[in-house]
Amino acid sequence: MTVECSNLETAYSPSLKRPILNGINCKIQQGEFVALLGLNGAGKSTLLRSFVGLVPCKKGEIRINDTIMNSRTIARIRHEIGMIFQGGGLVKQLPAIDNVLCGCLGSLTPWQTLWGFPKNKRDRALELLDNFGLLELAYQTTGKLSGGQQQKVAIARALIQSPQILLADEPTTGLDVIAAQQVMEILARLHRDRGMTVVVVLHDLGMASTYPERAIVLDNGQIAYDGKCHNLADKFSKLNHPNIEENTLKTR
């Protein structure tokens, strides 16, 4: 499944005194593993959210597999896209399995969930949790899980509909080094073993240089670099921003 932006512009930001995204042109091919990078306010998360229609286009267009995203096509397109939100976006009071099952609500009618989720969906949720070593914690309240475990639940929720594209908005934020590496290795395995298209917003240049194959660097709402994930620190040093850290980028 491909994602293509043509002259994409999103809403004007008074705080930034410019459109959040302005004239974005890029194409992500089926099976690519792409990192979105940039400093605070560069537009990384906005671009990622626009891929799933959470941020509307003011100008230009987004095509998913040659289908233009609009009010008529967005519901169908979203079934093909899994989204991992910054911080996980989980309901901490619910058990892990129920959080995973929430990922298939869009494909079920109210009648199908009136007496609980169908057995095949519950079996699939347990299978995903088992794949991530969380089967024994399936009925544990999600808020009691560690940060790394919660992020694995969020990935399982995104995968329950078997999407063709997986979008992740800073999935390693707030995690320790080991947990962050585990999350990135899961994303890399999904890309490698399933041929899944993966697009991830990152703030760590080390991880961006290790796992994804391609980097799209945003600067002031525009693409400053689009290419291989090597010498990324050099790419950032050429941006017109002071106090750029060599290994870690401060992001919102």
PDB file of C-alpha atoms in Angstrom:
ATOM      1  CA  MET A   1       0.000   0.000   0.000  1.00  0.00           C
ATOM      2  CA  THR A   2       1.477   3.338  -1.046  1.00  0.00           C
ATOM      3  CA  VAL A   3       1.033   6.810   0.448  1.00  0.00           C
ATOM      4  CA  GLU A   4       1.518   9.860  -1.755  1.00  0.00           C
ATOM      5  CA  CYS A   5       1.305  13.550  -0.842  1.00  0.00           C
ATOM      6  CA  SER A   6       1.017  16.171  -3.580  1.00  0.00           C
ATOM      7  CA  ASN A   7       1.514  19.844  -2.679  1.00  0.00           C
ATOM      8  CA  LEU A   8       0.059  19.127   0.760  1.00  0.00           C
ATOM      9  CA  GLU A   9      -0.758  22.092   2.956  1.00  0.00           C
ATOM     10  CA  THR A  10      -2.529  22.010   6.299  1.00  0.00           C
ATOM     11  CA  ALA A  11      -4.062  24.735   8.429  1.00  0.00           C
ATOM     12  CA  TYR A  12      -2.235  27.941   9.301  1.00  0.00           C
ATOM     13  CA  SER A  13      -0.682  27.988  12.780  1.00  0.00           C
ATOM     14  CA  PRO A  14      -0.754  31.417  14.503  1.00  0.00           C
ATOM     15  CA  SER A  15       1.964  30.335  16.928  1.00  0.00           C
ATOM     16  CA  LEU A  16       4.277  29.251  14.105  1.00  0.00           C
ATOM     17  CA  LYS A  17       3.093  32.101  11.822  1.00  0.00           C
ATOM     18  CA  ARG A  18       2.898  29.725   8.855  1.00  0.00           C
ATOM     19  CA  PRO A  19       0.991  26.639   7.666  1.00  0.00           C
ATOM     20  CA  ILE A  20       1.971  23.637   9.769  1.00  0.00           C
ATOM     21  CA  LEU A  21       2.759  21.800   6.519  1.00  0.00           C
ATOM     22  CA  ASN A  22       3.448  23.719   3.349  1.00  0.00           C
ATOM     23  CA  GLY A  23       4.000  22.158  -0.077  1.00  0.00           C
ATOM     24  CA  ILE A  24       4.780  18.586   0.997  1.00  0.00           C
ATOM     25  CA  ASN A  25       5.518  16.220  -1.891  1.00  0.00           C
ATOM     26  CA  CYS A  26       6.535  12.657  -1.114  1.00  0.00           C
ATOM     27  CA  LYS A  27       5.653   9.062  -1.926  1.00  0.00           C
ATOM     28  CA  ILE A  28       6.058   6.131   0.430  1.00  0.00           C
ATOM     29  CA  GLN A  29       6.138   2.843  -1.434  1.00  0.00           C
ATOM     30  CA  GLN A  30       4.609  -0.460  -0.378  1.00  0.00           C
ATOM     31  CA  GLY A  31       6.846  -2.233   2.139  1.00  0.00           C
ATOM     32  CA  GLU A  32       9.042   0.734   3.083  1.00  0.00           C
ATOM     33  CA  PHE A  33      10.143   1.497   6.641  1.00  0.00           C
ATOM     34  CA  VAL A  34      10.293   5.289   6.931  1.00  0.00           C
ATOM     35  CA  ALA A  35      11.242   7.599   9.805  1.00  0.00           C
ATOM     36  CA  LEU A  36       9.781  11.103  10.054  1.00  0.00           C
ATOM     37  CA  LEU A  37      12.264  13.402  11.788  1.00  0.00           C
ATOM     38  CA  GLY A  38      12.521  17.062  12.691  1.00  0.00           C
ATOM     39  CA  LEU A  39      12.642  19.554  15.518  1.00  0.00           C
ATOM     40  CA  ASN A  40       9.782  21.012  17.549  1.00  0.00           C
ATOM     41  CA  GLY A  41       7.069  22.381  15.297  1.00  0.00           C
ATOM     42  CA  ALA A  42       8.532  20.879  12.137  1.00  0.00           C
ATOM     43  CA  GLY A  43       5.258  19.082  11.357  1.00  0.00           C
ATOM     44  CA  LYS A  44       6.172  15.407  11.867  1.00  0.00           C
ATOM     45  CA  SER A  45       3.109  14.336  13.829  1.00  0.00           C
ATOM     46  CA  THR A  46       0.859  16.505  11.671  1.00  0.00           C
ATOM     47  CA  LEU A  47       2.104  14.781   8.527  1.00  0.00           C
ATOM     48  CA  LEU A  48       1.663  11.336  10.066  1.00  0.00           C
ATOM     49  CA  ARG A  49      -1.889  12.140  11.192  1.00  0.00           C
ATOM     50  CA  SER A  50      -2.769  13.496   7.780  1.00  0.00           C
ATOM     51  CA  PHE A  51      -2.031  10.042   6.328  1.00  0.00           C
ATOM     52  CA  VAL A  52      -5.040   8.669   8.211  1.00  0.00           C
ATOM     53  CA  GLY A  53      -7.263  11.712   7.780  1.00  0.00           C
ATOM     54  CA  LEU A  54      -6.982  13.025  11.337  1.00  0.00           C
ATOM     55  CA  VAL A  55      -5.580  16.303   9.966  1.00  0.00           C
ATOM     56  CA  PRO A  56      -7.491  17.660   6.950  1.00  0.00           C
ATOM     57  CA  CYS A  57      -5.774  19.011   3.865  1.00  0.00           C
ATOM     58  CA  LYS A  58      -6.218  22.701   3.177  1.00  0.00           C
ATOM     59  CA  LYS A  59      -4.539  22.398  -0.208  1.00  0.00           C
ATOM     60  CA  GLY A  60      -3.163  19.532  -2.241  1.00  0.00           C
ATOM     61  CA  GLU A  61      -4.116  15.901  -1.742  1.00  0.00           C
ATOM     62  CA  ILE A  62      -3.176  12.569  -0.222  1.00  0.00           C
ATOM     63  CA  ARG A  63      -3.528   9.346  -2.174  1.00  0.00           C
ATOM     64  CA  ILE A  64      -3.587   5.925  -0.540  1.00  0.00           C
ATOM     65  CA  ASN A  65      -3.026   3.270  -3.221  1.00  0.00           C
ATOM     66  CA  ASP A  66      -4.036   5.839  -5.863  1.00  0.00           C
ATOM     67  CA  THR A  67      -7.296   6.582  -4.026  1.00  0.00           C
ATOM     68  CA  ILE A  68      -7.674  10.248  -3.091  1.00  0.00           C
ATOM     69  CA  MET A  69      -8.482  10.640   0.596  1.00  0.00           C
ATOM     70  CA  ASN A  70     -11.730  12.578   1.030  1.00  0.00           C
ATOM     71  CA  SER A  71     -14.988  12.395   2.969  1.00  0.00           C
ATOM     72  CA  ARG A  72     -16.274   9.553   0.793  1.00  0.00           C
ATOM     73  CA  THR A  73     -13.189   7.342   0.917  1.00  0.00           C
ATOM     74  CA  ILE A  74     -11.756   8.012   4.369  1.00  0.00           C
ATOM     75  CA  ALA A  75     -13.758   5.347   6.236  1.00  0.00           C
ATOM     76  CA  ARG A  76     -12.657   2.610   3.834  1.00  0.00           C
ATOM     77  CA  ILE A  77      -9.062   3.799   3.815  1.00  0.00           C
ATOM     78  CA  ARG A  78      -8.834   3.836   7.606  1.00  0.00           C
ATOM     79  CA  HIS A  79      -9.590   0.106   7.730  1.00  0.00           C
ATOM     80  CA  GLU A  80      -6.278  -0.458   5.960  1.00  0.00           C
ATOM     81  CA  ILE A  81      -4.230   1.708   8.326  1.00  0.00           C
ATOM     82  CA  GLY A  82      -3.126   0.938  11.888  1.00  0.00           C
ATOM     83  CA  MET A  83      -2.270   3.915  14.111  1.00  0.00           C
ATOM     84  CA  ILE A  84      -0.146   3.940  17.263  1.00  0.00           C
ATOM     85  CA  PHE A  85      -0.667   7.251  19.043  1.00  0.00           C
ATOM     86  CA  GLN A  86       1.898   9.133  21.060  1.00  0.00           C
ATOM     87  CA  GLY A  87       1.714   7.833  24.611  1.00  0.00           C
ATOM     88  CA  GLY A  88      -0.237   4.786  23.448  1.00  0.00           C
ATOM     89  CA  GLY A  89      -3.703   6.355  23.684  1.00  0.00           C
ATOM     90  CA  LEU A  90      -4.947   3.448  25.786  1.00  0.00           C
ATOM     91  CA  VAL A  91      -7.823   3.369  28.259  1.00  0.00           C
ATOM     92  CA  LYS A  92      -5.829   2.655  31.399  1.00  0.00           C
ATOM     93  CA  GLN A  93      -8.863   1.419  33.387  1.00  0.00           C
ATOM     94  CA  LEU A  94      -9.578  -1.396  30.906  1.00  0.00           C
ATOM     95  CA  PRO A  95      -7.799  -4.764  30.722  1.00  0.00           C
ATOM     96  CA  ALA A  96      -5.172  -5.172  28.026  1.00  0.00           C
ATOM     97  CA  ILE A  97      -7.387  -7.450  25.928  1.00  0.00           C
ATOM     98  CA  ASP A  98     -10.211  -4.887  25.869  1.00  0.00           C
ATOM     99  CA  ASN A  99      -7.818  -2.186  24.713  1.00  0.00           C
ATOM    100  CA  VAL A 100      -6.705  -4.429  21.869  1.00  0.00           C
ATOM    101  CA  LEU A 101     -10.311  -5.200  20.938  1.00  0.00           C
ATOM    102  CA  CYS A 102     -11.074  -1.478  20.725  1.00  0.00           C
ATOM    103  CA  GLY A 103      -8.982  -1.502  17.560  1.00  0.00           C
ATOM    104  CA  CYS A 104     -11.677  -3.417  15.674  1.00  0.00           C
ATOM    105  CA  LEU A 105     -14.661  -1.306  16.743  1.00  0.00           C
ATOM    106  CA  GLY A 106     -14.708   0.466  13.381  1.00  0.00           C
ATOM    107  CA  SER A 107     -15.300  -2.808  11.543  1.00  0.00           C
ATOM    108  CA  LEU A 108     -18.146  -4.032  13.768  1.00  0.00           C
ATOM    109  CA  THR A 109     -21.776  -2.940  14.053  1.00  0.00           C
ATOM    110  CA  PRO A 110     -23.244  -2.030  17.466  1.00  0.00           C
ATOM    111  CA  TRP A 111     -25.252  -5.264  17.346  1.00  0.00           C
ATOM    112  CA  GLN A 112     -22.077  -7.309  16.985  1.00  0.00           C
ATOM    113  CA  THR A 113     -20.700  -5.881  20.231  1.00  0.00           C
ATOM    114  CA  LEU A 114     -23.968  -5.736  22.180  1.00  0.00           C
ATOM    115  CA  TRP A 115     -23.110  -8.871  24.153  1.00  0.00           C
ATOM    116  CA  GLY A 116     -19.366  -8.492  23.921  1.00  0.00           C
ATOM    117  CA  PHE A 117     -16.875  -8.936  21.121  1.00  0.00           C
ATOM    118  CA  PRO A 118     -17.167 -11.955  18.796  1.00  0.00           C
ATOM    119  CA  LYS A 119     -15.103 -14.986  19.759  1.00  0.00           C
ATOM    120  CA  ASN A 120     -12.909 -14.785  16.670  1.00  0.00           C
ATOM    121  CA  LYS A 121     -11.941 -11.214  17.584  1.00  0.00           C
ATOM    122  CA  ARG A 122     -11.164 -12.165  21.190  1.00  0.00           C
ATOM    123  CA  ASP A 123      -9.075 -15.105  19.985  1.00  0.00           C
ATOM    124  CA  ARG A 124      -7.177 -12.793  17.644  1.00  0.00           C
ATOM    125  CA  ALA A 125      -6.556 -10.271  20.454  1.00  0.00           C
ATOM    126  CA  LEU A 126      -5.167 -13.022  22.692  1.00  0.00           C
ATOM    127  CA  GLU A 127      -2.982 -14.270  19.848  1.00  0.00           C
ATOM    128  CA  LEU A 128      -1.488 -10.801  19.345  1.00  0.00           C
ATOM    129  CA  LEU A 129      -0.839 -10.370  23.064  1.00  0.00           C
ATOM    130  CA  ASP A 130       0.774 -13.800  23.133  1.00  0.00           C
ATOM    131  CA  ASN A 131       3.041 -12.796  20.234  1.00  0.00           C
ATOM    132  CA  PHE A 132       4.327  -9.929  22.368  1.00  0.00           C
ATOM    133  CA  GLY A 133       4.734 -12.027  25.525  1.00  0.00           C
ATOM    134  CA  LEU A 134       1.707 -10.514  27.251  1.00  0.00           C
ATOM    135  CA  LEU A 135      -0.759 -13.405  27.301  1.00  0.00           C
ATOM    136  CA  GLU A 136      -0.575 -13.803  31.075  1.00  0.00           C
ATOM    137  CA  LEU A 137      -1.351 -10.092  31.432  1.00  0.00           C
ATOM    138  CA  ALA A 138      -4.306 -10.068  29.023  1.00  0.00           C
ATOM    139  CA  TYR A 139      -6.841  -9.416  31.794  1.00  0.00           C
ATOM    140  CA  GLN A 140      -4.613  -7.111  33.826  1.00  0.00           C
ATOM    141  CA  THR A 141      -5.687  -3.475  34.047  1.00  0.00           C
ATOM    142  CA  THR A 142      -3.610  -1.691  31.427  1.00  0.00           C
ATOM    143  CA  GLY A 143      -2.654   1.145  33.772  1.00  0.00           C
ATOM    144  CA  LYS A 144      -0.778  -1.356  35.941  1.00  0.00           C
ATOM    145  CA  LEU A 145       1.483  -2.447  33.079  1.00  0.00           C
ATOM    146  CA  SER A 146       4.919  -0.993  32.447  1.00  0.00           C
ATOM    147  CA  GLY A 147       5.419   1.631  29.759  1.00  0.00           C
ATOM    148  CA  GLY A 148       6.953  -0.887  27.386  1.00  0.00           C
ATOM    149  CA  GLN A 149       4.121  -3.366  27.963  1.00  0.00           C
ATOM    150  CA  GLN A 150       1.545  -0.655  27.343  1.00  0.00           C
ATOM    151  CA  GLN A 151       3.177   0.251  24.045  1.00  0.00           C
ATOM    152  CA  LYS A 152       3.053  -3.412  22.996  1.00  0.00           C
ATOM    153  CA  VAL A 153      -0.680  -3.400  23.786  1.00  0.00           C
ATOM    154  CA  ALA A 154      -1.016  -0.300  21.599  1.00  0.00           C
ATOM    155  CA  ILE A 155       0.779  -2.088  18.742  1.00  0.00           C
ATOM    156  CA  ALA A 156      -1.495  -5.121  19.156  1.00  0.00           C
ATOM    157  CA  ARG A 157      -4.540  -2.828  19.010  1.00  0.00           C
ATOM    158  CA  ALA A 158      -3.256  -1.329  15.753  1.00  0.00           C
ATOM    159  CA  LEU A 159      -2.678  -4.792  14.266  1.00  0.00           C
ATOM    160  CA  ILE A 160      -5.983  -6.465  15.106  1.00  0.00           C
ATOM    161  CA  GLN A 161      -7.553  -5.388  11.803  1.00  0.00           C
ATOM    162  CA  SER A 162      -4.532  -6.655   9.823  1.00  0.00           C
ATOM    163  CA  PRO A 163      -3.684  -3.256   8.334  1.00  0.00           C
ATOM    164  CA  GLN A 164      -1.442  -2.805   5.331  1.00  0.00           C
ATOM    165  CA  ILE A 165       0.140   0.352   6.743  1.00  0.00           C
ATOM    166  CA  LEU A 166       1.297   0.932  10.316  1.00  0.00           C
ATOM    167  CA  LEU A 167       1.769   4.513  11.541  1.00  0.00           C
ATOM    168  CA  ALA A 168       3.516   5.168  14.862  1.00  0.00           C
ATOM    169  CA  ASP A 169       3.755   8.597  16.494  1.00  0.00           C
ATOM    170  CA  GLU A 170       6.834   8.651  18.736  1.00  0.00           C
ATOM    171  CA  PRO A 171       6.275   5.100  20.037  1.00  0.00           C
ATOM    172  CA  THR A 172       9.437   5.145  22.183  1.00  0.00           C
ATOM    173  CA  THR A 173       8.768   8.393  24.071  1.00  0.00           C
ATOM    174  CA  GLY A 174       9.010   7.917  27.833  1.00  0.00           C
ATOM    175  CA  LEU A 175      10.410   4.385  27.582  1.00  0.00           C
ATOM    176  CA  ASP A 176      13.740   3.193  28.936  1.00  0.00           C
ATOM    177  CA  VAL A 177      16.410   2.144  26.470  1.00  0.00           C
ATOM    178  CA  ILE A 178      15.601  -1.585  26.580  1.00  0.00           C
ATOM    179  CA  ALA A 179      11.839  -1.084  26.190  1.00  0.00           C
ATOM    180  CA  ALA A 180      12.387   1.406  23.362  1.00  0.00           C
ATOM    181  CA  GLN A 181      14.612  -1.063  21.520  1.00  0.00           C
ATOM    182  CA  GLN A 182      12.022  -3.810  21.949  1.00  0.00           C
ATOM    183  CA  VAL A 183       9.310  -1.614  20.451  1.00  0.00           C
ATOM    184  CA  MET A 184      11.497  -0.676  17.482  1.00  0.00           C
ATOM    185  CA  GLU A 185      12.448  -4.316  16.933  1.00  0.00           C
ATOM    186  CA  ILE A 186       8.750  -5.236  16.794  1.00  0.00           C
ATOM    187  CA  LEU A 187       8.143  -2.580  14.142  1.00  0.00           C
ATOM    188  CA  ALA A 188      11.200  -3.750  12.194  1.00  0.00           C
ATOM    189  CA  ARG A 189       9.996  -7.362  12.361  1.00  0.00           C
ATOM    190  CA  LEU A 190       6.535  -6.408  11.075  1.00  0.00           C
ATOM    191  CA  HIS A 191       8.181  -4.630   8.172  1.00  0.00           C
ATOM    192  CA  ARG A 192      10.623  -7.445   7.462  1.00  0.00           C
ATOM    193  CA  ASP A 193       8.444 -10.515   7.957  1.00  0.00           C
ATOM    194  CA  ARG A 194       5.077  -9.213   6.741  1.00  0.00           C
ATOM    195  CA  GLY A 195       6.218  -6.693   4.165  1.00  0.00           C
ATOM    196  CA  MET A 196       4.198  -4.070   6.013  1.00  0.00           C
ATOM    197  CA  THR A 197       4.608  -0.388   5.224  1.00  0.00           C
ATOM    198  CA  VAL A 198       5.759   1.284   8.468  1.00  0.00           C
ATOM    199  CA  VAL A 199       6.029   5.031   9.048  1.00  0.00           C
ATOM    200  CA  VAL A 200       7.283   6.176  12.441  1.00  0.00           C
ATOM    201  CA  VAL A 201       7.913   9.578  14.012  1.00  0.00           C
ATOM    202  CA  LEU A 202      11.186   9.410  15.957  1.00  0.00           C
ATOM    203  CA  HIS A 203      13.289  11.784  18.040  1.00  0.00           C
ATOM    204  CA  ASP A 204      16.316   9.558  18.520  1.00  0.00           C
ATOM    205  CA  LEU A 205      18.831   9.765  15.680  1.00  0.00           C
ATOM    206  CA  GLY A 206      20.502   6.537  16.785  1.00  0.00           C
ATOM    207  CA  MET A 207      17.284   4.549  16.382  1.00  0.00           C
ATOM    208  CA  ALA A 208      16.456   6.356  13.161  1.00  0.00           C
ATOM    209  CA  SER A 209      19.839   5.315  11.787  1.00  0.00           C
ATOM    210  CA  THR A 210      19.457   1.700  12.979  1.00  0.00           C
ATOM    211  CA  TYR A 211      15.952   0.521  12.123  1.00  0.00           C
ATOM    212  CA  PRO A 212      14.245   2.421   9.251  1.00  0.00           C
ATOM    213  CA  GLU A 213      15.592   2.371   5.719  1.00  0.00           C
ATOM    214  CA  ARG A 214      14.565   5.900   4.758  1.00  0.00           C
ATOM    215  CA  ALA A 215      14.316   9.221   6.554  1.00  0.00           C
ATOM    216  CA  ILE A 216      12.120  12.195   5.737  1.00  0.00           C
ATOM    217  CA  VAL A 217      13.371  15.222   7.643  1.00  0.00           C
ATOM    218  CA  LEU A 218      10.948  18.119   8.077  1.00  0.00           C
ATOM    219  CA  ASP A 219      11.982  21.702   8.737  1.00  0.00           C
ATOM    220  CA  ASN A 220       9.509  24.568   9.126  1.00  0.00           C
ATOM    221  CA  GLY A 221       6.716  22.543   7.563  1.00  0.00           C
ATOM    222  CA  GLN A 222       8.707  21.506   4.492  1.00  0.00           C
ATOM    223  CA  ILE A 223      10.867  18.539   3.515  1.00  0.00           C
ATOM    224  CA  ALA A 224      14.530  19.337   4.126  1.00  0.00           C
ATOM    225  CA  TYR A 225      15.862  15.839   3.379  1.00  0.00           C
ATOM    226  CA  ASP A 226      14.446  12.642   1.934  1.00  0.00           C
ATOM    227  CA  GLY A 227      16.834   9.737   1.578  1.00  0.00           C
ATOM    228  CA  LYS A 228      18.815   6.985   3.243  1.00  0.00           C
ATOM    229  CA  CYS A 229      19.194   6.841   7.026  1.00  0.00           C
ATOM    230  CA  HIS A 230      22.896   7.566   7.193  1.00  0.00           C
ATOM    231  CA  ASN A 231      24.778  10.581   8.541  1.00  0.00           C
ATOM    232  CA  LEU A 232      21.526  11.965   9.900  1.00  0.00           C
ATOM    233  CA  ALA A 233      23.339  14.142  12.436  1.00  0.00           C
ATOM    234  CA  ASP A 234      25.035  15.869   9.502  1.00  0.00           C
ATOM    235  CA  LYS A 235      21.676  16.462   7.864  1.00  0.00           C
ATOM    236  CA  PHE A 236      20.346  18.159  10.987  1.00  0.00           C
ATOM    237  CA  SER A 237      23.464  20.240  11.474  1.00  0.00           C
ATOM    238  CA  LYS A 238      22.665  21.957   8.179  1.00  0.00           C
ATOM    239  CA  LEU A 239      19.241  23.116   9.383  1.00  0.00           C
ATOM    240  CA  ASN A 240      18.938  26.696  10.515  1.00  0.00           C
ATOM    241  CA  HIS A 241      18.234  25.916  14.159  1.00  0.00           C
ATOM    242  CA  PRO A 242      20.445  26.505  17.199  1.00  0.00           C
ATOM    243  CA  ASN A 243      21.207  23.992  19.926  1.00  0.00           C
ATOM    244  CA  ILE A 244      20.643  20.836  17.904  1.00  0.00           C
ATOM    245  CA  GLU A 245      21.580  17.816  19.966  1.00  0.00           C
ATOM    246  CA  GLU A 246      23.660  15.217  18.195  1.00  0.00           C
ATOM    247  CA  ASN A 247      21.689  12.153  19.213  1.00  0.00           C
ATOM    248  CA  THR A 248      18.309  13.314  20.424  1.00  0.00           C
ATOM    249  CA  LEU A 249      15.821  15.797  19.008  1.00  0.00           C
ATOM    250  CA  LYS A 250      13.346  17.580  21.250  1.00  0.00           C
ATOM    251  CA  THR A 251       9.878  17.038  19.834  1.00  0.00           C
ATOM    252  CA  ARG A 252       6.353  17.916  20.767  1.00  0.00           C
TER     253      ARG A 252
END
